[in-house]
XYZ file of C-alpha atoms in Angstrom:
146
model
C -40.057 -76.947 -109.912
C -38.372 -79.616 -108.497
C -40.283 -80.038 -105.702
C -43.657 -80.003 -107.748
C -41.854 -82.862 -109.919
C -41.108 -84.539 -106.714
C -44.168 -84.469 -105.009
C -45.761 -85.279 -108.795
C -43.992 -88.646 -108.544
C -44.177 -89.630 -105.166
C -48.221 -89.281 -105.470
C -47.727 -91.703 -108.479
C -45.767 -94.058 -106.701
C -48.271 -94.058 -103.514
C -51.018 -94.520 -105.993
C -49.149 -97.597 -107.944
C -48.921 -99.339 -104.245
C -52.575 -98.472 -103.217
C -53.477 -100.044 -106.342
C -51.385 -103.022 -105.954
C -52.282 -103.566 -102.245
C -55.844 -103.454 -103.159
C -55.498 -106.709 -105.018
C -56.844 -109.540 -102.684
C -54.814 -112.592 -102.012
C -55.540 -116.266 -101.900
C -53.220 -119.551 -101.249
C -52.778 -121.763 -103.945
C -51.078 -125.141 -104.123
C -48.703 -126.881 -106.432
C -48.063 -130.462 -105.406
C -46.976 -129.943 -101.686
C -45.284 -126.178 -102.424
C -48.006 -123.199 -100.981
C -48.015 -120.127 -103.295
C -49.613 -116.816 -102.065
C -50.853 -115.075 -104.794
C -52.354 -112.044 -105.788
C -55.414 -112.453 -107.657
C -56.003 -110.198 -110.605
C -59.922 -110.537 -111.397
C -60.789 -107.570 -112.955
C -59.514 -106.114 -116.416
C -58.104 -103.055 -114.471
C -56.047 -105.568 -111.985
C -55.389 -107.879 -115.232
C -53.712 -105.014 -117.262
C -51.693 -103.861 -113.987
C -50.365 -106.974 -113.296
C -46.830 -107.074 -111.904
C -45.934 -103.972 -113.791
C -43.426 -102.030 -111.780
C -43.107 -104.382 -109.132
C -39.486 -104.327 -107.790
C -39.632 -107.812 -106.171
C -41.497 -110.687 -105.670
C -41.143 -113.306 -102.571
C -39.979 -116.971 -103.095
C -43.618 -118.153 -103.271
C -45.530 -115.449 -104.180
C -47.021 -114.911 -107.733
C -50.189 -113.528 -109.504
C -53.060 -115.308 -110.677
C -54.719 -114.016 -113.587
C -58.487 -115.157 -114.004
C -59.968 -114.373 -117.245
C -63.850 -114.411 -117.833
C -63.497 -117.227 -120.686
C -61.420 -119.603 -121.801
C -58.916 -118.338 -124.925
C -55.746 -118.424 -126.240
C -54.896 -115.906 -123.604
C -51.190 -114.075 -123.774
C -49.046 -112.239 -121.645
C -46.287 -109.558 -122.289
C -43.869 -107.768 -120.101
C -43.833 -104.313 -120.896
C -42.970 -102.216 -117.820
C -42.528 -105.191 -115.771
C -38.771 -105.711 -114.456
C -38.919 -108.628 -112.734
C -37.950 -112.115 -114.604
C -41.340 -114.116 -114.848
C -42.328 -117.818 -115.421
C -45.988 -117.731 -116.298
C -47.983 -121.115 -116.421
C -51.570 -121.462 -117.987
C -54.165 -123.156 -116.350
C -57.393 -125.007 -118.217
C -60.634 -124.521 -115.913
C -59.631 -127.425 -113.521
C -55.971 -125.786 -112.740
C -54.270 -128.564 -115.045
C -50.871 -126.496 -116.666
C -51.112 -126.486 -120.247
C -47.838 -124.825 -120.914
C -45.292 -122.823 -118.938
C -43.245 -119.606 -120.472
C -40.111 -118.059 -119.160
C -40.453 -114.090 -119.794
C -37.686 -111.080 -120.022
C -38.134 -107.956 -118.251
C -39.383 -105.111 -120.077
C -40.182 -106.858 -123.610
C -43.338 -107.063 -125.677
C -43.112 -110.343 -127.008
C -46.378 -112.615 -126.627
C -46.208 -115.382 -124.348
C -49.450 -117.411 -125.046
C -51.370 -120.401 -123.880
C -50.611 -123.154 -125.941
C -54.959 -124.233 -126.007
C -57.272 -122.213 -124.371
C -56.608 -121.157 -120.906
C -58.852 -119.973 -118.236
C -56.075 -118.647 -115.507
C -52.496 -117.858 -115.907
C -49.929 -117.715 -112.965
C -47.112 -115.889 -112.557
C -44.218 -116.810 -110.540
C -40.344 -115.739 -110.245
C -38.622 -116.990 -113.243
C -37.714 -120.606 -113.104
C -39.827 -121.162 -109.885
C -42.017 -124.079 -111.685
C -38.603 -125.477 -113.007
C -37.175 -125.555 -109.772
C -40.125 -127.236 -108.001
C -40.772 -129.547 -110.760
C -43.728 -128.519 -111.351
C -44.684 -129.440 -115.367
C -47.332 -129.366 -117.592
C -50.296 -131.533 -116.961
C -49.652 -131.095 -113.508
C -52.575 -129.324 -111.291
C -52.718 -126.309 -109.466
C -54.871 -126.237 -106.366
C -57.390 -123.777 -104.647
C -58.655 -122.459 -107.901
C -62.282 -123.305 -106.964
C -61.867 -120.694 -103.848
C -61.029 -118.338 -106.536
C -63.389 -115.488 -107.539
C -65.121 -114.785 -110.442
C -63.623 -112.878 -113.420
C -65.141 -109.356 -113.741
């Protein structure tokens, strides 16, 4: 019985890792800072986000691409990493930045309609001096939301 449970757990972890590995990656910039972003352009990838992720490199993040600009909200259910999220308009200008605590279900929303959200390790934007009104480069190469 224990072996069956362990096998089921390992299969689930392998499936999660495979799903995460399938997300495309792209390079973005914030000023002269380089960001390696996984891209969540599908509904399934946006729902998965960084859930269950145990670590995120110092300049790694996740770019969420939404089909249309709206006051999108993010939450941290099943997410164990403390994150900061920057909501971006169509041109990649940062609208607002919110810090999010692990494993909470509080909504963290864009102040105005956003087309993108960029999640990074908590404090990354502040440590780099990245603030609302500044731009994120490279979004013109992002795939369309699906």
